[in-house]
Structures are given as structure tokens and as C-alpha cells.
Amino acid sequence: DQVVVDELLALDRSYLDALPELGDIETAIGRLEALGRYSLRHISGLGKGYIKAAYSSQMAPGRGHSPLASRDRASHLITLRLVREAQESGELRRDLPAEEIALALTRATRGIVIEWCLTDGGFDLEKAGGPMLAILMDGLRARKGDTPPGETATPAPKRRG
């Protein structure tokens, strides 16, 4: 059980290796999408049998909180950092906390991995992740009037004329 957890947590270290590659992508949203694809590619590479065993061991009856769901994992912290960058650059909504957006992305990615396992690897995980990530990013794109909680929107100057 611990060996499986250790191996999956080691996968997180590979995300750190991907950071320089992500830096070459122009937009923060593009970096988030690339991180998602990178994650799914690596999970797929581990194989459905391995991932099924890993998730099964972590969801067994009587099992407490899994370290795989920790918000201290490198994968979550990198996602959170990229979300903050995207918010600061004005690409992602600022009316939602960065932590909530990062959790939503992590949970959606975990969900598609579980679906992949439930269908016995019945689809290309990385390929299926592309549209999912695009849909999520579209819903999270900054919109006119998005204002972080606690801030007030600055009204547009009135036009004379």
C-alpha cells in the first residue's frame, strides 16, 4: 500500500521537471492545459492496472484520508501557482478563489482518470482530457466585471458626448 502511494507521489516530482517546458508556453491558461495533458499522459503511461490498484488501495473501507488527496502535493501546488498566475494576468476569473479553481481542476482530472479505470482503459486518456480541459478553461476565463470577493468593481468612465 505504501509503495503505491510513494510511487504516485514520485510522479509529482516529474511535474517539477515539466515546469521549464511549461515556461515556453505564452499564456497561463495554455500552461494549465499543458500541465493537465502532461499529467494524463504520465498517468496513462503507468497503465490502467497500476492506477486501478493504486486508487483501490486508497479507497478501501476503513481507509482514512489518502495522501493522494493532500493539498500539499506538488501537483496541486503547481496547479495552484499556475492558477494564480492566470488570475494575475487577467486570463482567469478573479471572482473565485485560486484554491477553489485549483481544486476543481484537480478533481476533474481525477474524475476522468477514474472513468478511464471504470471503462478498463476504454479511451485514450490524454486525448479525452483535451476537450475536458478546454471546457473547464472556457468556463474559468475572465469575464468583464469579474471582481475578487471583497473588492468592488471600478465603474467604467462615463463617455461624454
mmCIF file of C-alpha atoms in Angstrom:
data_model
loop_
_atom_site.group_PDB
_atom_site.id
_atom_site.type_symbol
_atom_site.label_atom_id
_atom_site.label_comp_id
_atom_site.label_asym_id
_atom_site.label_seq_id
_atom_site.Cartn_x
_atom_site.Cartn_y
_atom_site.Cartn_z
ATOM 1 C CA ASP A 1 0.000 0.000 0.000
ATOM 2 C CA GLN A 2 2.706 2.489 0.979
ATOM 3 C CA VAL A 3 4.787 1.519 -2.065
ATOM 4 C CA VAL A 4 1.906 2.509 -4.357
ATOM 5 C CA VAL A 5 1.496 5.846 -2.581
ATOM 6 C CA ASP A 6 5.226 6.501 -2.715
ATOM 7 C CA GLU A 7 5.323 5.773 -6.449
ATOM 8 C CA LEU A 8 2.385 8.071 -7.167
ATOM 9 C CA LEU A 9 3.895 10.808 -5.036
ATOM 10 C CA ALA A 10 7.120 10.333 -7.001
ATOM 11 C CA LEU A 11 5.041 11.145 -10.080
ATOM 12 C CA ASP A 12 4.560 14.575 -8.545
ATOM 13 C CA ARG A 13 8.296 15.158 -8.767
ATOM 14 C CA SER A 14 8.012 14.731 -12.527
ATOM 15 C CA TYR A 15 5.724 17.778 -12.559
ATOM 16 C CA LEU A 16 8.651 19.795 -11.286
ATOM 17 C CA ASP A 17 10.642 18.551 -14.280
ATOM 18 C CA ALA A 18 7.892 19.838 -16.572
ATOM 19 C CA LEU A 19 7.999 23.395 -15.220
ATOM 20 C CA PRO A 20 10.740 24.665 -17.546
ATOM 21 C CA GLU A 21 8.857 23.211 -20.527
ATOM 22 C CA LEU A 22 5.665 24.952 -19.398
ATOM 23 C CA GLY A 23 7.513 28.256 -19.213
ATOM 24 C CA ASP A 24 7.814 28.229 -23.004
ATOM 25 C CA ILE A 25 4.016 28.436 -23.354
ATOM 26 C CA GLU A 26 2.846 32.009 -23.850
ATOM 27 C CA THR A 27 -0.399 32.066 -21.860
ATOM 28 C CA ALA A 28 -1.089 30.997 -18.299
ATOM 29 C CA ILE A 29 -4.211 29.163 -19.463
ATOM 30 C CA GLY A 30 -2.075 27.351 -22.038
ATOM 31 C CA ARG A 31 0.324 26.331 -19.261
ATOM 32 C CA LEU A 32 -2.562 24.974 -17.181
ATOM 33 C CA GLU A 33 -3.892 22.963 -20.122
ATOM 34 C CA ALA A 34 -0.399 21.649 -20.886
ATOM 35 C CA LEU A 35 0.073 20.599 -17.249
ATOM 36 C CA GLY A 36 -3.233 18.710 -17.395
ATOM 37 C CA ARG A 37 -2.226 16.895 -20.589
ATOM 38 C CA TYR A 38 1.209 16.162 -19.132
ATOM 39 C CA SER A 39 -0.420 14.672 -16.027
ATOM 40 C CA LEU A 40 -2.815 12.484 -18.018
ATOM 41 C CA ARG A 41 -0.021 11.303 -20.326
ATOM 42 C CA HIS A 42 2.066 10.193 -17.348
ATOM 43 C CA ILE A 43 -0.864 8.528 -15.587
ATOM 44 C CA SER A 44 -1.745 6.693 -18.786
ATOM 45 C CA GLY A 45 1.879 5.619 -19.077
ATOM 46 C CA LEU A 46 1.697 3.949 -15.675
ATOM 47 C CA GLY A 47 -1.064 1.743 -17.069
ATOM 48 C CA LYS A 48 -4.661 1.132 -16.120
ATOM 49 C CA GLY A 49 -3.850 -1.886 -13.934
ATOM 50 C CA TYR A 50 -1.436 0.075 -11.829
ATOM 51 C CA ILE A 51 -3.767 3.066 -11.475
ATOM 52 C CA LYS A 52 -6.721 0.804 -10.604
ATOM 53 C CA ALA A 53 -4.665 -0.863 -7.882
ATOM 54 C CA ALA A 54 -3.462 2.497 -6.585
ATOM 55 C CA TYR A 55 -6.930 4.027 -6.370
ATOM 56 C CA SER A 56 -8.433 0.823 -4.930
ATOM 57 C CA SER A 57 -5.861 0.751 -2.160
ATOM 58 C CA GLN A 58 -6.608 4.375 -1.302
ATOM 59 C CA MET A 59 -10.412 3.944 -1.251
ATOM 60 C CA ALA A 60 -10.608 0.698 0.717
ATOM 61 C CA PRO A 61 -13.206 0.525 3.507
ATOM 62 C CA GLY A 62 -11.824 1.854 6.754
ATOM 63 C CA ARG A 63 -9.118 3.791 4.960
ATOM 64 C CA GLY A 64 -8.688 7.331 6.262
ATOM 65 C CA HIS A 65 -7.685 10.405 4.319
ATOM 66 C CA SER A 66 -5.370 9.437 1.495
ATOM 67 C CA PRO A 67 -2.100 11.286 0.965
ATOM 68 C CA LEU A 68 -3.057 11.308 -2.713
ATOM 69 C CA ALA A 69 -5.748 13.881 -1.872
ATOM 70 C CA SER A 70 -3.353 16.140 0.031
ATOM 71 C CA ARG A 71 -3.279 19.785 -0.917
ATOM 72 C CA ASP A 72 0.437 19.704 -0.139
ATOM 73 C CA ARG A 73 1.180 17.509 -3.176
ATOM 74 C CA ALA A 74 3.453 19.066 -5.762
ATOM 75 C CA SER A 75 0.811 18.535 -8.462
ATOM 76 C CA HIS A 76 -1.729 20.608 -6.532
ATOM 77 C CA LEU A 77 0.769 23.309 -5.557
ATOM 78 C CA ILE A 78 1.941 23.702 -9.150
ATOM 79 C CA THR A 79 -1.657 23.883 -10.371
ATOM 80 C CA LEU A 80 -2.402 26.489 -7.703
ATOM 81 C CA ARG A 81 0.635 28.543 -8.736
ATOM 82 C CA LEU A 82 -0.429 28.463 -12.403
ATOM 83 C CA VAL A 83 -3.998 29.427 -11.485
ATOM 84 C CA ARG A 84 -2.707 32.418 -9.516
ATOM 85 C CA GLU A 85 -0.529 33.449 -12.471
ATOM 86 C CA ALA A 86 -3.546 33.190 -14.771
ATOM 87 C CA GLN A 87 -5.647 35.298 -12.424
ATOM 88 C CA GLU A 88 -2.923 37.922 -12.056
ATOM 89 C CA SER A 89 -2.507 38.157 -15.828
ATOM 90 C CA GLY A 90 -6.267 38.628 -16.234
ATOM 91 C CA GLU A 91 -6.797 35.340 -18.089
ATOM 92 C CA LEU A 92 -8.824 33.547 -15.394
ATOM 93 C CA ARG A 93 -11.764 34.683 -13.320
ATOM 94 C CA ARG A 94 -10.859 36.501 -10.158
ATOM 95 C CA ASP A 95 -14.269 36.201 -8.521
ATOM 96 C CA LEU A 96 -13.380 32.648 -7.481
ATOM 97 C CA PRO A 97 -10.535 31.884 -5.085
ATOM 98 C CA ALA A 98 -7.449 30.389 -6.728
ATOM 99 C CA GLU A 99 -7.593 27.456 -4.287
ATOM 100 C CA GLU A 100 -11.135 26.573 -5.415
ATOM 101 C CA ILE A 101 -10.176 26.700 -9.092
ATOM 102 C CA ALA A 102 -7.093 24.529 -8.482
ATOM 103 C CA LEU A 103 -9.215 22.009 -6.559
ATOM 104 C CA ALA A 104 -11.814 21.918 -9.342
ATOM 105 C CA LEU A 105 -9.111 21.221 -11.934
ATOM 106 C CA THR A 106 -7.539 18.525 -9.764
ATOM 107 C CA ARG A 107 -10.909 16.887 -9.094
ATOM 108 C CA ALA A 108 -11.897 16.949 -12.765
ATOM 109 C CA THR A 109 -8.585 15.351 -13.722
ATOM 110 C CA ARG A 110 -9.011 12.706 -11.035
ATOM 111 C CA GLY A 111 -12.558 12.118 -12.271
ATOM 112 C CA ILE A 112 -11.520 11.406 -15.849
ATOM 113 C CA VAL A 113 -8.829 9.043 -14.543
ATOM 114 C CA ILE A 114 -11.434 7.144 -12.518
ATOM 115 C CA GLU A 115 -13.727 6.994 -15.595
ATOM 116 C CA TRP A 116 -10.777 5.627 -17.600
ATOM 117 C CA CYS A 117 -10.283 2.937 -14.954
ATOM 118 C CA LEU A 118 -14.008 2.113 -14.810
ATOM 119 C CA THR A 119 -14.046 1.576 -18.586
ATOM 120 C CA ASP A 120 -10.906 -0.580 -18.348
ATOM 121 C CA GLY A 121 -8.867 1.948 -20.294
ATOM 122 C CA GLY A 122 -11.581 2.149 -22.947
ATOM 123 C CA PHE A 123 -10.409 5.517 -24.291
ATOM 124 C CA ASP A 124 -7.202 7.455 -24.826
ATOM 125 C CA LEU A 125 -6.821 9.285 -21.526
ATOM 126 C CA GLU A 126 -4.686 12.160 -22.787
ATOM 127 C CA LYS A 127 -6.816 12.670 -25.885
ATOM 128 C CA ALA A 128 -10.064 12.678 -23.878
ATOM 129 C CA GLY A 129 -8.541 15.117 -21.412
ATOM 130 C CA GLY A 130 -8.036 17.773 -24.081
ATOM 131 C CA PRO A 131 -11.717 18.647 -24.575
ATOM 132 C CA MET A 132 -12.385 18.358 -20.840
ATOM 133 C CA LEU A 133 -9.622 20.855 -20.078
ATOM 134 C CA ALA A 134 -10.788 23.180 -22.860
ATOM 135 C CA ILE A 135 -14.343 23.176 -21.471
ATOM 136 C CA LEU A 136 -13.092 23.890 -17.958
ATOM 137 C CA MET A 137 -10.777 26.670 -19.110
ATOM 138 C CA ASP A 138 -13.558 28.265 -21.135
ATOM 139 C CA GLY A 139 -15.766 28.348 -18.046
ATOM 140 C CA LEU A 140 -12.954 29.814 -15.977
ATOM 141 C CA ARG A 141 -11.855 32.542 -18.409
ATOM 142 C CA ALA A 142 -12.014 36.059 -17.079
ATOM 143 C CA ARG A 143 -15.180 37.927 -17.909
ATOM 144 C CA LYS A 144 -15.996 41.578 -17.855
ATOM 145 C CA GLY A 145 -16.961 42.522 -14.338
ATOM 146 C CA ASP A 146 -15.249 39.615 -12.548
ATOM 147 C CA THR A 147 -14.167 41.008 -9.230
ATOM 148 C CA PRO A 148 -12.476 39.156 -6.387
ATOM 149 C CA PRO A 149 -14.544 38.785 -3.215
ATOM 150 C CA GLY A 150 -14.106 41.834 -1.020
ATOM 151 C CA GLU A 151 -13.225 44.158 -3.908
ATOM 152 C CA THR A 152 -15.577 46.455 -5.701
ATOM 153 C CA ALA A 153 -15.659 46.786 -9.429
ATOM 154 C CA THR A 154 -14.365 50.075 -10.720
ATOM 155 C CA PRO A 155 -17.064 51.559 -12.919
ATOM 156 C CA ALA A 156 -16.085 52.405 -16.457
ATOM 157 C CA PRO A 157 -15.656 56.137 -17.045
ATOM 158 C CA LYS A 158 -18.706 57.802 -18.499
ATOM 159 C CA ARG A 159 -18.413 58.840 -22.100
ATOM 160 C CA ARG A 160 -19.083 62.421 -22.972
ATOM 161 C CA GLY A 161 -20.917 63.227 -25.970
#
